[in-house]
Tab-separated table of C-alpha atoms in Angstrom:
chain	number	residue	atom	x	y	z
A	1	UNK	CA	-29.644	-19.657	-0.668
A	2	UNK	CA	-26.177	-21.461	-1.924
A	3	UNK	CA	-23.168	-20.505	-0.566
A	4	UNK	CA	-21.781	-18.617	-3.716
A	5	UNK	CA	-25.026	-16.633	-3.531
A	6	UNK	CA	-24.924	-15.824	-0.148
A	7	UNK	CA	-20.835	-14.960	-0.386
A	8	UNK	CA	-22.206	-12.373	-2.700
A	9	UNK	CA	-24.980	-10.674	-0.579
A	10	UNK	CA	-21.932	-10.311	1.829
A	11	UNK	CA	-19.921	-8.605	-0.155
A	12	UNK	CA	-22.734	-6.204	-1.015
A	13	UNK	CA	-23.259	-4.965	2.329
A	14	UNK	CA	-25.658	-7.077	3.397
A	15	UNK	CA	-24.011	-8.330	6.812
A	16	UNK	CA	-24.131	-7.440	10.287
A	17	UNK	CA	-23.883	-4.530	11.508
A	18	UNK	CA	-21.168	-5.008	14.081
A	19	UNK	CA	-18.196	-7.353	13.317
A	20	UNK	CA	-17.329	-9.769	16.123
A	21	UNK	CA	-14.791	-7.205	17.766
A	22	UNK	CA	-17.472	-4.919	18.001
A	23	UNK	CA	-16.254	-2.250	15.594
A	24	UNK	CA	-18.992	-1.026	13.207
A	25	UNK	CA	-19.536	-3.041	9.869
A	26	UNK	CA	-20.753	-1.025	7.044
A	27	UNK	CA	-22.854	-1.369	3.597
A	28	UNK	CA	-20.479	-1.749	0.163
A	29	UNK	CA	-20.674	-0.105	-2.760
A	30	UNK	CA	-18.114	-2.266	-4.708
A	31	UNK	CA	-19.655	-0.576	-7.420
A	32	UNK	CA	-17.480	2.926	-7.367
A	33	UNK	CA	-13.742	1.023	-8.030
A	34	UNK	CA	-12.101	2.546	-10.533
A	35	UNK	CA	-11.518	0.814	-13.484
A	36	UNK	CA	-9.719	-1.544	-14.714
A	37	UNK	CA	-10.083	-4.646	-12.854
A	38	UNK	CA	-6.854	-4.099	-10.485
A	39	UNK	CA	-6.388	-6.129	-7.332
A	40	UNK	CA	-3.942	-4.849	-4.177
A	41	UNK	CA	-1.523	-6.310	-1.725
A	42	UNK	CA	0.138	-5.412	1.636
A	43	UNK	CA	3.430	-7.220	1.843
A	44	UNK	CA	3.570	-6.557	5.714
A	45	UNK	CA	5.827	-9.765	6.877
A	46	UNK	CA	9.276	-10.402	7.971
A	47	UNK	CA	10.407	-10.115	11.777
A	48	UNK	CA	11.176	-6.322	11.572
A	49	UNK	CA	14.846	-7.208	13.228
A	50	UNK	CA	16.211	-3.600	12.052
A	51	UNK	CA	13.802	-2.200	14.817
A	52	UNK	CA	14.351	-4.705	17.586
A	53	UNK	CA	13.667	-4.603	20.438
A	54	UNK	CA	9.963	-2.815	19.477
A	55	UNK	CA	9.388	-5.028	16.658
A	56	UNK	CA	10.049	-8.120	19.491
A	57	UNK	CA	5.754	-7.443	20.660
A	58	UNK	CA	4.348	-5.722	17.497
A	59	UNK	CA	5.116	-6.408	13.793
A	60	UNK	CA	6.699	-3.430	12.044
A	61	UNK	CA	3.441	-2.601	10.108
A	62	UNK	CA	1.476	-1.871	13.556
A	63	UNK	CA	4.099	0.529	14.898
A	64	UNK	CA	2.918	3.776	15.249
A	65	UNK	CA	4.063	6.866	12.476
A	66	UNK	CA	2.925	10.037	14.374
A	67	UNK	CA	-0.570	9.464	14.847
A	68	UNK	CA	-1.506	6.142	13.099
A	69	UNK	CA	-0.476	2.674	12.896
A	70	UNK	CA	2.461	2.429	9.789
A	71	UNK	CA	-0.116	-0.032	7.946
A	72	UNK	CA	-2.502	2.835	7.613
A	73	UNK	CA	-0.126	4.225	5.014
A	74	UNK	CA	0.251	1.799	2.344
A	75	UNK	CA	-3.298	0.858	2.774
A	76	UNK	CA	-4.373	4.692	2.008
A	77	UNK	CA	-1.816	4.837	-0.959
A	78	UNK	CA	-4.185	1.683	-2.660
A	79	UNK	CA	-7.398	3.264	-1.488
A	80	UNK	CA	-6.459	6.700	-3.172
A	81	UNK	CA	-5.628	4.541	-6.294
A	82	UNK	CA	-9.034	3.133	-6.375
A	83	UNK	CA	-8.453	-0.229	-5.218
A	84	UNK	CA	-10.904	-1.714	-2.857
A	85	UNK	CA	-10.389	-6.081	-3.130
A	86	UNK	CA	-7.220	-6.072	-0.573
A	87	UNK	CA	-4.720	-8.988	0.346
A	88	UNK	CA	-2.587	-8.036	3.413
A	89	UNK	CA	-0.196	-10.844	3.843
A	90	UNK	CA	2.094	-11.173	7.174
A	91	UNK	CA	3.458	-13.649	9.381
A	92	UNK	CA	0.863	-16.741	11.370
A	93	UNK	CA	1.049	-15.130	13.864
A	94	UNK	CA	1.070	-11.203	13.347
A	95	UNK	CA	-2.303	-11.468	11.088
A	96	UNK	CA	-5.028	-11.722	14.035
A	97	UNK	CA	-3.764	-8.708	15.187
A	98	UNK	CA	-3.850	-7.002	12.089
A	99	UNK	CA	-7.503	-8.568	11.503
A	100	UNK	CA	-8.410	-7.196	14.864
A	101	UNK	CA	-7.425	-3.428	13.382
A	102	UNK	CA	-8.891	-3.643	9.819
A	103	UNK	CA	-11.394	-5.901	10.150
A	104	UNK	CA	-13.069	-6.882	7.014
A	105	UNK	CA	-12.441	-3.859	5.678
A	106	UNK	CA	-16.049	-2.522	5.597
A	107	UNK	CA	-16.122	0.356	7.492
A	108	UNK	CA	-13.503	2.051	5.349
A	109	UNK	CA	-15.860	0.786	2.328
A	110	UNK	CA	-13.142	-2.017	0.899
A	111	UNK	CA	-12.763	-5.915	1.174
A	112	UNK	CA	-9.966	-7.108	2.815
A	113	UNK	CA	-8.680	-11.095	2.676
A	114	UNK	CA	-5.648	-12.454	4.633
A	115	UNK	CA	-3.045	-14.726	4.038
A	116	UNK	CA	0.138	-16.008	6.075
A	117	UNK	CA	3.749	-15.953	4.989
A	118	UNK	CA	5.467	-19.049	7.021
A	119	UNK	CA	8.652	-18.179	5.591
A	120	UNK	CA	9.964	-14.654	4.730
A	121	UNK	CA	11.372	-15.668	0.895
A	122	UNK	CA	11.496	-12.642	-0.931
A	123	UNK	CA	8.947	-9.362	-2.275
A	124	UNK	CA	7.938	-11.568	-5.155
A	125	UNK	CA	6.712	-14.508	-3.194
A	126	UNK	CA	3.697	-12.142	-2.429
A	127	UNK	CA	2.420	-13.216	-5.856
A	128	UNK	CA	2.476	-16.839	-4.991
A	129	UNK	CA	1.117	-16.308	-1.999
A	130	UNK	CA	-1.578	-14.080	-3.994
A	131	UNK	CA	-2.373	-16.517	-6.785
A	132	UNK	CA	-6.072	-17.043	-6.049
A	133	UNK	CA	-6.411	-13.854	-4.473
A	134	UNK	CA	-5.580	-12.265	-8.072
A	135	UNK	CA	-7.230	-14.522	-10.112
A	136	UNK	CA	-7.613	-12.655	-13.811
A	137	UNK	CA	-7.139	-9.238	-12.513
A	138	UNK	CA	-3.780	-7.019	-12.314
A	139	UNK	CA	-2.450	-6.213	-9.005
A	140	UNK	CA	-0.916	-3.532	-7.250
A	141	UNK	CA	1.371	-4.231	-4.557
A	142	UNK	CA	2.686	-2.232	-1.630
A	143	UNK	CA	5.116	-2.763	0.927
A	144	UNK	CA	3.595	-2.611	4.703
A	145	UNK	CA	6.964	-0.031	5.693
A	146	UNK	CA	6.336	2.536	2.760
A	147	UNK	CA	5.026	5.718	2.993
A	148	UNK	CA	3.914	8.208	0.151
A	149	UNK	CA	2.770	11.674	0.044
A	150	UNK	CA	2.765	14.372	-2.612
A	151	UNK	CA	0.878	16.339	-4.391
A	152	UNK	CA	-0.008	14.491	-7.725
A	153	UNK	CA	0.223	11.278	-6.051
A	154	UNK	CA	-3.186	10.169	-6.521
A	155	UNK	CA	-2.948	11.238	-10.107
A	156	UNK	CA	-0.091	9.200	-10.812
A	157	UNK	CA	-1.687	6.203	-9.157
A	158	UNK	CA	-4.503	6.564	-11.530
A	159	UNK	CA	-2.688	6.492	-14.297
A	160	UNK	CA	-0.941	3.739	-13.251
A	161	UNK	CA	-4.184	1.794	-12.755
A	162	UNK	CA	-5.078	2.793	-16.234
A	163	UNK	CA	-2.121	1.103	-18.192
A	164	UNK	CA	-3.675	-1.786	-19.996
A	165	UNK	CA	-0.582	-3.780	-20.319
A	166	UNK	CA	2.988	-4.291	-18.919
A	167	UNK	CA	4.541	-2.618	-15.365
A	168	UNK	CA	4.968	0.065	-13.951
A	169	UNK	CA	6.909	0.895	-11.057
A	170	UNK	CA	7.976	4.176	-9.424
A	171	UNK	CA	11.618	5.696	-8.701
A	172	UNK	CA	12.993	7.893	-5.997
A	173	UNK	CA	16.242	10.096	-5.996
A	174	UNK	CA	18.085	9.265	-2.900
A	175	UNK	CA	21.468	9.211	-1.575
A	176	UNK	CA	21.973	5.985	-0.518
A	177	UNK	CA	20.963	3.783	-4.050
A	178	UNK	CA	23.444	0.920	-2.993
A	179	UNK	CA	20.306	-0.018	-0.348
A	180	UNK	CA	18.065	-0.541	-2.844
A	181	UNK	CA	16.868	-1.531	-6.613
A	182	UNK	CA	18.069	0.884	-8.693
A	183	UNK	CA	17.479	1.819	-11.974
A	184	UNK	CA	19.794	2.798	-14.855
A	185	UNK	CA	18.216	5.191	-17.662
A	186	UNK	CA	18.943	5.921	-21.033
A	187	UNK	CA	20.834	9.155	-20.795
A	188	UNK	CA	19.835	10.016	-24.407
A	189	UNK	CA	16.238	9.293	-23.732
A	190	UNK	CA	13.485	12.770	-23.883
A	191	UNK	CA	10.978	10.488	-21.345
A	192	UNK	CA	12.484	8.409	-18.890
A	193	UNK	CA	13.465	4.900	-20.322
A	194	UNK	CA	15.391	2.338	-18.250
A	195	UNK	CA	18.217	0.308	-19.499
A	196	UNK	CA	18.504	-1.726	-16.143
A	197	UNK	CA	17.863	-2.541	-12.926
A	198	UNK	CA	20.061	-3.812	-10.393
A	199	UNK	CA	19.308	-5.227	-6.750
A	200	UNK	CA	21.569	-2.961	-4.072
A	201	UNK	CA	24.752	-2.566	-6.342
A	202	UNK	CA	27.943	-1.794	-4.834
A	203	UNK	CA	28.205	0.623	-7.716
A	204	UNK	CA	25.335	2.310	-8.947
A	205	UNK	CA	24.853	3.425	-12.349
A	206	UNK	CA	22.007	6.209	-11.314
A	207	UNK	CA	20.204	7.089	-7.644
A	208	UNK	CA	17.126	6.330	-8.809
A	209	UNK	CA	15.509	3.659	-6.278
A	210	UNK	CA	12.808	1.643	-7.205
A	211	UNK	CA	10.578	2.094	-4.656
A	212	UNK	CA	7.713	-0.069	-2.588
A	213	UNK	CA	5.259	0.697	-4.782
A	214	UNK	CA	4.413	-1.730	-8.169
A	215	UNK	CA	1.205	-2.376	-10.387
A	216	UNK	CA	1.849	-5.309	-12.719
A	217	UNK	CA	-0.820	-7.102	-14.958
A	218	UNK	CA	-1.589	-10.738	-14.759
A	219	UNK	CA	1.555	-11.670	-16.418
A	220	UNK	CA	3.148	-10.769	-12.857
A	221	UNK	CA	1.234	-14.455	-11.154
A	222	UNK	CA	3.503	-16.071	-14.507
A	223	UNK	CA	6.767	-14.175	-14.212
A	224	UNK	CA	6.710	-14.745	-10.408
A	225	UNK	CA	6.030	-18.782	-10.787
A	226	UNK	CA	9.013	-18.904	-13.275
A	227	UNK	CA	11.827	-17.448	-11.076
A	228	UNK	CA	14.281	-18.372	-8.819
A	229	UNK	CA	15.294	-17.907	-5.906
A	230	UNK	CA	18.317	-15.594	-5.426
A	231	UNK	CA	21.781	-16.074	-3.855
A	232	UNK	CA	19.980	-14.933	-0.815
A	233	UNK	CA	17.443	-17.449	-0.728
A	234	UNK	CA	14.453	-14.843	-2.586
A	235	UNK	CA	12.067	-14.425	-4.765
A	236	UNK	CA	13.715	-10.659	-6.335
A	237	UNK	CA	11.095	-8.277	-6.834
A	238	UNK	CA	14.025	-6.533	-9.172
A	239	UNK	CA	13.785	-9.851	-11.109
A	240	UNK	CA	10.283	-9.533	-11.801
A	241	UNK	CA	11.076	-5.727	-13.079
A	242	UNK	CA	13.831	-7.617	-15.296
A	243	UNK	CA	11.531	-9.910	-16.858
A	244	UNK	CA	8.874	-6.797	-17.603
A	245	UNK	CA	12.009	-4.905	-19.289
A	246	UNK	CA	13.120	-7.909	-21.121
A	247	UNK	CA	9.596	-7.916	-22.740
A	248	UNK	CA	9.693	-4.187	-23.065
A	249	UNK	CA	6.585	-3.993	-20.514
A	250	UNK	CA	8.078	-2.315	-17.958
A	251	UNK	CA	6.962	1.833	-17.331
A	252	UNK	CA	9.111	3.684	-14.709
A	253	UNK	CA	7.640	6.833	-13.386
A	254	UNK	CA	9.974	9.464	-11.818
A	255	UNK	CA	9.175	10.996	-8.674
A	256	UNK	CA	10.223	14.167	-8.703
A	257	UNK	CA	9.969	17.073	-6.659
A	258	UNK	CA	7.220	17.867	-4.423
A	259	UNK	CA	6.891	13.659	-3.892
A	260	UNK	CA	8.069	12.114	-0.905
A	261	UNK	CA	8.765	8.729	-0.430
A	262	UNK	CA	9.505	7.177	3.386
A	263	UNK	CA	10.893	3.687	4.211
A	264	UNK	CA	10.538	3.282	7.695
A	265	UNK	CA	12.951	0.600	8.013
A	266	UNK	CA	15.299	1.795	10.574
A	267	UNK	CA	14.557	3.512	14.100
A	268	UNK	CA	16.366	6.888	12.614
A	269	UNK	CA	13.785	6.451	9.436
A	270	UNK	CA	11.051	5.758	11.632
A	271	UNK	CA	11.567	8.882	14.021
A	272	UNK	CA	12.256	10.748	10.763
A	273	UNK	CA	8.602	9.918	9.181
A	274	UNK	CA	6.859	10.598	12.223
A	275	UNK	CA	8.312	14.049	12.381
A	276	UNK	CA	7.279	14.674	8.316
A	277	UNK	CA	3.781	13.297	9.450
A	278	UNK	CA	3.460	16.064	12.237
A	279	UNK	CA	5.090	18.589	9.912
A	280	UNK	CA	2.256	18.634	7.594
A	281	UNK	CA	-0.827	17.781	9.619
A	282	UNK	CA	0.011	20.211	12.150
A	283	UNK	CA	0.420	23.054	9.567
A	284	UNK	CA	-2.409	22.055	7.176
A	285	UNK	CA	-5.047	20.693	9.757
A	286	UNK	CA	-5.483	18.143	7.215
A	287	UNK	CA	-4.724	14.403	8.579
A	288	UNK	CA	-2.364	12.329	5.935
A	289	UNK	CA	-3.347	8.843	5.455
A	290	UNK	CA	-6.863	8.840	6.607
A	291	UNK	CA	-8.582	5.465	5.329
A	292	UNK	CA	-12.011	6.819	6.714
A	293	UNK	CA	-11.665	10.627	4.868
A	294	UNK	CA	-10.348	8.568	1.770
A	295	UNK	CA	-13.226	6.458	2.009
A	296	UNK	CA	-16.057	9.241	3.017
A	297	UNK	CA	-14.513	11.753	-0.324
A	298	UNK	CA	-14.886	8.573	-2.444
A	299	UNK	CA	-17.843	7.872	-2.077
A	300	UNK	CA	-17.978	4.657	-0.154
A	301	UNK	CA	-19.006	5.146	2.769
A	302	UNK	CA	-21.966	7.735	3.915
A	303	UNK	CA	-22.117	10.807	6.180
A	304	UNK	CA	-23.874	9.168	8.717
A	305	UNK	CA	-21.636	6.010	8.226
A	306	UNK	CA	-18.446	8.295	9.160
A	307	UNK	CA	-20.311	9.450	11.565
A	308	UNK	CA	-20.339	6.452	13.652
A	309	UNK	CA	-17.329	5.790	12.938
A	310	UNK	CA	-16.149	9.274	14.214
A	311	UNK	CA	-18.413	9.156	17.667
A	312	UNK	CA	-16.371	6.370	19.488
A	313	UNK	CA	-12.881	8.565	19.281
A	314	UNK	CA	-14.761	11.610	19.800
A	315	UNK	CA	-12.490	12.918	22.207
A	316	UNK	CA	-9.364	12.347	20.808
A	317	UNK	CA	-8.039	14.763	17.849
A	318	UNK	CA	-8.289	11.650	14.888
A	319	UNK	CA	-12.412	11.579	16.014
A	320	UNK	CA	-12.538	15.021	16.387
A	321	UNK	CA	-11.355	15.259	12.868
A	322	UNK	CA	-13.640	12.877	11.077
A	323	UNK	CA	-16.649	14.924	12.367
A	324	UNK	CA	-15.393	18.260	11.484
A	325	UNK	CA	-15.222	16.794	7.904
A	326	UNK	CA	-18.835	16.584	7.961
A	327	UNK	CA	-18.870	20.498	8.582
A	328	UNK	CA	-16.462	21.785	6.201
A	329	UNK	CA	-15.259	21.790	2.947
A	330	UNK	CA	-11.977	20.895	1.803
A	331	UNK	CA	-10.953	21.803	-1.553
């Protein structure tokens, strides 16, 4: 058996049944992605110096939000979307410890690769970094610190998945714009149109942020090779966004009420998450940002697969949960 051949037989499921850490390795079914061809990335580098002194042992991504690692979150917001072939890209030496979490992605029933970013130079350098990674396919990216949650979520990340050409990228009413991208709309517009988008203006023209959250076609591996780098030294994911509007590609969907949208980047924002997170799981009984429930509802991954997943944190109230999925229904 050749090498491509028996790169394949991996990917189908065909491996081990423990990985080397131990945790459990389970069968694919690349089979049940959603179309079209769409690829996703983690963006979880940088040195996380807004949280310091916590970020000084663990990156920012691996910090706990209530009841789960932060990296959890972003990587549920792709799985809900349908995407299964994963990048998560960090610093040299933050990745083993984020490959010693996730794995190889089996047992939550995707395919994760890794790659290193030596040198923190913007969003859009995730592209770059992604090139191979991406190959002919669209891509969603994610940033590791963003959190999402709402009620037609998962239907708006389908429909982003579905958009055969151009952008689109999601924005957030918040008080703060000047902190972020920000878009300007057209005032006269029925639908949501934007005019422009601006990278943390002094003034800004709406508070609509753009958040951490952006599906591009292939163009994006093309746009992102032709810019450069701004007066800070980065690669602008806002200049991306520019180039999509410029070529009237570029699809911003409101998030309106009943959406929530979390950057954790600040101890206060942190704190602040965790507390939303407990909010709603301990009302609902419902866990948010469960790769394994995500996984089990999809179809990826079997009963008895979640259940040996489940039986090792038994006796905490995240095990505990996975098996009483296998009891009831949740509608």
């Amino acid at each position: 058996m050749d090498g491509e051949a028996l790169r394949h037989r991996t990917l189908r499921g065909k491996a081990e049944t423990e990985s080397r850490d131990k945790k459990p390795m389970l069968k694919l079914d690349m089979t049940k992605t959603a179309p079209p061809n769409y690829k996703g990335i983690i963006l979880a580098g940088g040195s996380g110096t807004r949280l310091y002194p916590v970020t000084h042992v663990l990156p920012k991504s691996l910090l706990p939000v209530y009841d789960k690692p932060m990296v959890y979150y972003p990587l549920s917001t792709l799985m809900l979307a349908g995407i299964r072939e994963i990048l998560l890209i960090s610093t040299p030496e933050d990745l083993p410890r984020f490959q010693h979490l996730l794995g190889d992605g089996s047992r939550y029933g995707v395919h994760f690769q890794y790659a290193p970013q030596t040198k923190p130079e913007g969003i859009a350098q995730s592209f770059l970094i992604g090139k191979e990674f991406i190959g002919s396919s669209g891509c969603a990216l994610v940033l590791g610190d963003n959190i999402f949650y709402g009620h037609d979520l998962v239907k708006e990340l389908r429909a982003a998945m579905l958009q055969p050409k151009g952008a689109r990228i999601f924005a957030y009413p918040v008080n703060d714009p000047e902190r972020y991208g920000v878009v300007e709309f057209d005032p006269h517009g029925k639908t949501p149109k934007a005019l422009s988008i601006e990278e943390k203006p002094k003034q800004p023209k709406s508070r609509y942020a753009v958040t951490g959250l952006y599906f591009y076609d292939n163009q994006v591996v093309e746009i992102a090779s032709g810019l450069k780098p701004s007066k800070r030294g980065e690669l602008e994911i806002t200049d991306v966004n520019r180039e999509y509007l410029k070529r009237n590609q570029l699809n911003v969907c409101v998030m309106g009420r009943g959406m929530a949208w979390l950057d954790t980047g600040t101890h206060e924002a942190l704190m602040e998450a965790s507390l939303f997170i407990q909010t709603l799981e301990k009302r609902q009984g419902l866990i948010v940002a469960c790769p394994e429930e995500i996984a089990y509802r999809s179809g990826y991954i079997t009963a008895a697969q979640l259940e040996a997943l489940a039986q090792p944190m038994r006796n905490n109230g995240y095990g505990a949960y996975l098996l009483q999925l296998l009891r009831e229904r949740v509608f």
